């Protein structure tokens, strides 16, 4: 069932799927603005964002932006509209918990400041890391998480810790009043309703890519051997239908429903 949300300017009924696409539109708009483009058609913006133009026009209509026939959308004004709906017209202090390699990379990411986010503090529990400097920030001990959240009015927390520590960190963030979490730890966090968690798991994304790469390799090999797959089955050169079973001979390939080691990894 689709969900809708209330946005920054108080509008109701914007579908969550639309909200999820707004950052993609904003990224495309920033790229257009950097190139000095003042106006853009719905077709051009949709192509840049990777959606169809009808969906884009419907999404933007929820913001009250309909463009001008024959002219298109004003890029600068549309940047403002989308930024306003996403709440990016104000400064958002963010904390990063975990100052390992990933925490370093996140703290050094220049896109935060240019998109309305300010890294207020970086935390770690390792005494050898506490007190070191990352991107101009001195790493604080994790014991100070609650006091820093209160001091800076932090609303968003980023978890970049090992999996074993992530749930405990999450619970501390929630107890301190944070209800928006970006989780890079390879674990599903248990949170109460009303808490927004966005999970980024690079290993899962790579496994999914491996699955699709394997499927393409199977299709390529089939093509090289002169096989075709009408109706989802694979036919050998002598006309034998292999269907839903593996051929016992050399060069057997996965049949429907069988995906091999990479797909099994995805399912785990």
PDB file of N, CA, C and O in Angstrom, residues 207-223 229 232-234 253-264 266:
ATOM      1  N   UNK A 207      26.268  -7.817  -4.143  1.00  0.00           N
ATOM      2  CA  UNK A 207      25.745  -9.160  -4.376  1.00  0.00           C
ATOM      3  C   UNK A 207      24.627  -9.144  -5.417  1.00  0.00           C
ATOM      4  O   UNK A 207      24.526 -10.051  -6.253  1.00  0.00           O
ATOM      5  N   UNK A 208      23.795  -8.125  -5.374  1.00  0.00           N
ATOM      6  CA  UNK A 208      22.728  -8.006  -6.375  1.00  0.00           C
ATOM      7  C   UNK A 208      23.332  -7.792  -7.767  1.00  0.00           C
ATOM      8  O   UNK A 208      22.883  -8.376  -8.757  1.00  0.00           O
ATOM      9  N   UNK A 209      24.368  -6.952  -7.831  1.00  0.00           N
ATOM     10  CA  UNK A 209      25.047  -6.750  -9.110  1.00  0.00           C
ATOM     11  C   UNK A 209      25.682  -8.046  -9.602  1.00  0.00           C
ATOM     12  O   UNK A 209      25.671  -8.344 -10.807  1.00  0.00           O
ATOM     13  N   UNK A 210      26.239  -8.837  -8.678  1.00  0.00           N
ATOM     14  CA  UNK A 210      26.828 -10.123  -9.059  1.00  0.00           C
ATOM     15  C   UNK A 210      25.774 -11.056  -9.631  1.00  0.00           C
ATOM     16  O   UNK A 210      26.029 -11.786 -10.602  1.00  0.00           O
ATOM     17  N   UNK A 211      24.590 -11.027  -9.037  1.00  0.00           N
ATOM     18  CA  UNK A 211      23.489 -11.858  -9.536  1.00  0.00           C
ATOM     19  C   UNK A 211      23.164 -11.501 -10.986  1.00  0.00           C
ATOM     20  O   UNK A 211      23.075 -12.373 -11.861  1.00  0.00           O
ATOM     21  N   UNK A 212      23.006 -10.211 -11.258  1.00  0.00           N
ATOM     22  CA  UNK A 212      22.653  -9.789 -12.611  1.00  0.00           C
ATOM     23  C   UNK A 212      23.801 -10.045 -13.587  1.00  0.00           C
ATOM     24  O   UNK A 212      23.565 -10.409 -14.751  1.00  0.00           O
ATOM     25  N   UNK A 213      25.046  -9.871 -13.116  1.00  0.00           N
ATOM     26  CA  UNK A 213      26.195 -10.148 -13.982  1.00  0.00           C
ATOM     27  C   UNK A 213      26.233 -11.617 -14.355  1.00  0.00           C
ATOM     28  O   UNK A 213      26.538 -11.984 -15.497  1.00  0.00           O
ATOM     29  N   UNK A 214      25.909 -12.491 -13.385  1.00  0.00           N
ATOM     30  CA  UNK A 214      25.888 -13.922 -13.660  1.00  0.00           C
ATOM     31  C   UNK A 214      24.808 -14.268 -14.673  1.00  0.00           C
ATOM     32  O   UNK A 214      25.026 -15.054 -15.596  1.00  0.00           O
ATOM     33  N   UNK A 215      23.637 -13.675 -14.534  1.00  0.00           N
ATOM     34  CA  UNK A 215      22.551 -13.960 -15.472  1.00  0.00           C
ATOM     35  C   UNK A 215      22.916 -13.521 -16.885  1.00  0.00           C
ATOM     36  O   UNK A 215      22.627 -14.213 -17.863  1.00  0.00           O
ATOM     37  N   UNK A 216      23.563 -12.347 -17.000  1.00  0.00           N
ATOM     38  CA  UNK A 216      23.980 -11.890 -18.321  1.00  0.00           C
ATOM     39  C   UNK A 216      25.020 -12.833 -18.926  1.00  0.00           C
ATOM     40  O   UNK A 216      25.022 -13.083 -20.130  1.00  0.00           O
ATOM     41  N   UNK A 217      25.919 -13.338 -18.060  1.00  0.00           N
ATOM     42  CA  UNK A 217      26.939 -14.273 -18.551  1.00  0.00           C
ATOM     43  C   UNK A 217      26.295 -15.553 -19.067  1.00  0.00           C
ATOM     44  O   UNK A 217      26.714 -16.105 -20.091  1.00  0.00           O
ATOM     45  N   UNK A 218      25.252 -16.038 -18.381  1.00  0.00           N
ATOM     46  CA  UNK A 218      24.546 -17.237 -18.817  1.00  0.00           C
ATOM     47  C   UNK A 218      23.904 -17.015 -20.177  1.00  0.00           C
ATOM     48  O   UNK A 218      24.004 -17.844 -21.078  1.00  0.00           O
ATOM     49  N   UNK A 219      23.256 -15.869 -20.348  1.00  0.00           N
ATOM     50  CA  UNK A 219      22.609 -15.558 -21.626  1.00  0.00           C
ATOM     51  C   UNK A 219      23.646 -15.444 -22.731  1.00  0.00           C
ATOM     52  O   UNK A 219      23.452 -15.922 -23.852  1.00  0.00           O
ATOM     53  N   UNK A 220      24.799 -14.834 -22.421  1.00  0.00           N
ATOM     54  CA  UNK A 220      25.850 -14.679 -23.430  1.00  0.00           C
ATOM     55  C   UNK A 220      26.388 -16.035 -23.870  1.00  0.00           C
ATOM     56  O   UNK A 220      26.579 -16.289 -25.061  1.00  0.00           O
ATOM     57  N   UNK A 221      26.639 -16.918 -22.902  1.00  0.00           N
ATOM     58  CA  UNK A 221      27.141 -18.260 -23.239  1.00  0.00           C
ATOM     59  C   UNK A 221      26.119 -19.013 -24.069  1.00  0.00           C
ATOM     60  O   UNK A 221      26.451 -19.695 -25.036  1.00  0.00           O
ATOM     61  N   UNK A 222      24.842 -18.877 -23.705  1.00  0.00           N
ATOM     62  CA  UNK A 222      23.790 -19.545 -24.467  1.00  0.00           C
ATOM     63  C   UNK A 222      23.779 -19.067 -25.909  1.00  0.00           C
ATOM     64  O   UNK A 222      23.635 -19.853 -26.847  1.00  0.00           O
ATOM     65  N   UNK A 223      23.954 -17.758 -26.089  1.00  0.00           N
ATOM     66  CA  UNK A 223      23.973 -17.215 -27.442  1.00  0.00           C
ATOM     67  C   UNK A 223      25.155 -17.704 -28.245  1.00  0.00           C
ATOM     68  O   UNK A 223      25.046 -17.997 -29.435  1.00  0.00           O
ATOM     69  N   UNK A 229      15.968 -19.522 -25.750  1.00  0.00           N
ATOM     70  CA  UNK A 229      15.196 -19.812 -24.542  1.00  0.00           C
ATOM     71  C   UNK A 229      13.747 -19.384 -24.694  1.00  0.00           C
ATOM     72  O   UNK A 229      13.259 -18.512 -24.010  1.00  0.00           O
ATOM     73  N   UNK A 232      11.129 -19.315 -21.614  1.00  0.00           N
ATOM     74  CA  UNK A 232      11.911 -19.471 -20.399  1.00  0.00           C
ATOM     75  C   UNK A 232      12.707 -20.752 -20.361  1.00  0.00           C
ATOM     76  O   UNK A 232      13.433 -21.012 -19.415  1.00  0.00           O
ATOM     77  N   UNK A 233      12.607 -21.640 -21.379  1.00  0.00           N
ATOM     78  CA  UNK A 233      13.388 -22.873 -21.388  1.00  0.00           C
ATOM     79  C   UNK A 233      14.579 -22.701 -22.308  1.00  0.00           C
ATOM     80  O   UNK A 233      14.657 -21.760 -23.084  1.00  0.00           O
ATOM     81  N   UNK A 234      15.516 -23.619 -22.216  1.00  0.00           N
ATOM     82  CA  UNK A 234      16.722 -23.562 -23.027  1.00  0.00           C
ATOM     83  C   UNK A 234      16.732 -24.764 -23.963  1.00  0.00           C
ATOM     84  O   UNK A 234      16.521 -25.895 -23.528  1.00  0.00           O
ATOM     85  N   UNK A 253      23.596 -25.251 -17.700  1.00  0.00           N
ATOM     86  CA  UNK A 253      23.344 -23.899 -17.216  1.00  0.00           C
ATOM     87  C   UNK A 253      22.181 -23.931 -16.249  1.00  0.00           C
ATOM     88  O   UNK A 253      21.360 -24.841 -16.266  1.00  0.00           O
ATOM     89  N   UNK A 254      22.048 -22.876 -15.391  1.00  0.00           N
ATOM     90  CA  UNK A 254      20.920 -22.822 -14.469  1.00  0.00           C
ATOM     91  C   UNK A 254      19.598 -22.764 -15.223  1.00  0.00           C
ATOM     92  O   UNK A 254      19.470 -22.054 -16.209  1.00  0.00           O
ATOM     93  N   UNK A 255      18.619 -23.508 -14.741  1.00  0.00           N
ATOM     94  CA  UNK A 255      17.277 -23.434 -15.315  1.00  0.00           C
ATOM     95  C   UNK A 255      16.461 -22.442 -14.517  1.00  0.00           C
ATOM     96  O   UNK A 255      16.924 -21.845 -13.564  1.00  0.00           O
ATOM     97  N   UNK A 256      15.195 -22.268 -14.938  1.00  0.00           N
ATOM     98  CA  UNK A 256      14.329 -21.321 -14.246  1.00  0.00           C
ATOM     99  C   UNK A 256      14.274 -21.659 -12.764  1.00  0.00           C
ATOM    100  O   UNK A 256      14.069 -22.800 -12.369  1.00  0.00           O
ATOM    101  N   UNK A 257      14.411 -20.629 -11.941  1.00  0.00           N
ATOM    102  CA  UNK A 257      14.338 -20.818 -10.504  1.00  0.00           C
ATOM    103  C   UNK A 257      15.672 -21.140  -9.884  1.00  0.00           C
ATOM    104  O   UNK A 257      15.809 -21.132  -8.668  1.00  0.00           O
ATOM    105  N   UNK A 258      16.707 -21.424 -10.694  1.00  0.00           N
ATOM    106  CA  UNK A 258      18.031 -21.693 -10.168  1.00  0.00           C
ATOM    107  C   UNK A 258      18.930 -20.540 -10.560  1.00  0.00           C
ATOM    108  O   UNK A 258      18.990 -20.144 -11.709  1.00  0.00           O
ATOM    109  N   UNK A 259      19.640 -19.999  -9.603  1.00  0.00           N
ATOM    110  CA  UNK A 259      20.401 -18.785  -9.875  1.00  0.00           C
ATOM    111  C   UNK A 259      21.869 -18.903  -9.544  1.00  0.00           C
ATOM    112  O   UNK A 259      22.621 -17.975  -9.745  1.00  0.00           O
ATOM    113  N   UNK A 260      22.328 -19.997  -8.984  1.00  0.00           N
ATOM    114  CA  UNK A 260      23.748 -20.164  -8.734  1.00  0.00           C
ATOM    115  C   UNK A 260      24.212 -19.551  -7.440  1.00  0.00           C
ATOM    116  O   UNK A 260      23.445 -19.012  -6.651  1.00  0.00           O
ATOM    117  N   UNK A 261      25.538 -19.565  -7.223  1.00  0.00           N
ATOM    118  CA  UNK A 261      26.105 -19.178  -5.932  1.00  0.00           C
ATOM    119  C   UNK A 261      25.856 -17.716  -5.622  1.00  0.00           C
ATOM    120  O   UNK A 261      25.551 -17.351  -4.486  1.00  0.00           O
ATOM    121  N   UNK A 262      25.984 -16.833  -6.617  1.00  0.00           N
ATOM    122  CA  UNK A 262      25.811 -15.414  -6.323  1.00  0.00           C
ATOM    123  C   UNK A 262      24.402 -15.109  -5.866  1.00  0.00           C
ATOM    124  O   UNK A 262      24.177 -14.335  -4.952  1.00  0.00           O
ATOM    125  N   UNK A 263      23.416 -15.736  -6.525  1.00  0.00           N
ATOM    126  CA  UNK A 263      22.028 -15.497  -6.126  1.00  0.00           C
ATOM    127  C   UNK A 263      21.746 -16.085  -4.762  1.00  0.00           C
ATOM    128  O   UNK A 263      20.963 -15.539  -3.993  1.00  0.00           O
ATOM    129  N   UNK A 264      22.357 -17.247  -4.456  1.00  0.00           N
ATOM    130  CA  UNK A 264      22.168 -17.811  -3.130  1.00  0.00           C
ATOM    131  C   UNK A 264      22.713 -16.867  -2.076  1.00  0.00           C
ATOM    132  O   UNK A 264      22.141 -16.709  -1.000  1.00  0.00           O
ATOM    133  N   UNK A 266      22.751 -13.646  -2.255  1.00  0.00           N
ATOM    134  CA  UNK A 266      21.791 -12.554  -2.093  1.00  0.00           C
ATOM    135  C   UNK A 266      20.676 -12.956  -1.169  1.00  0.00           C
ATOM    136  O   UNK A 266      20.179 -12.172  -0.361  1.00  0.00           O
TER     137      UNK A 266
END
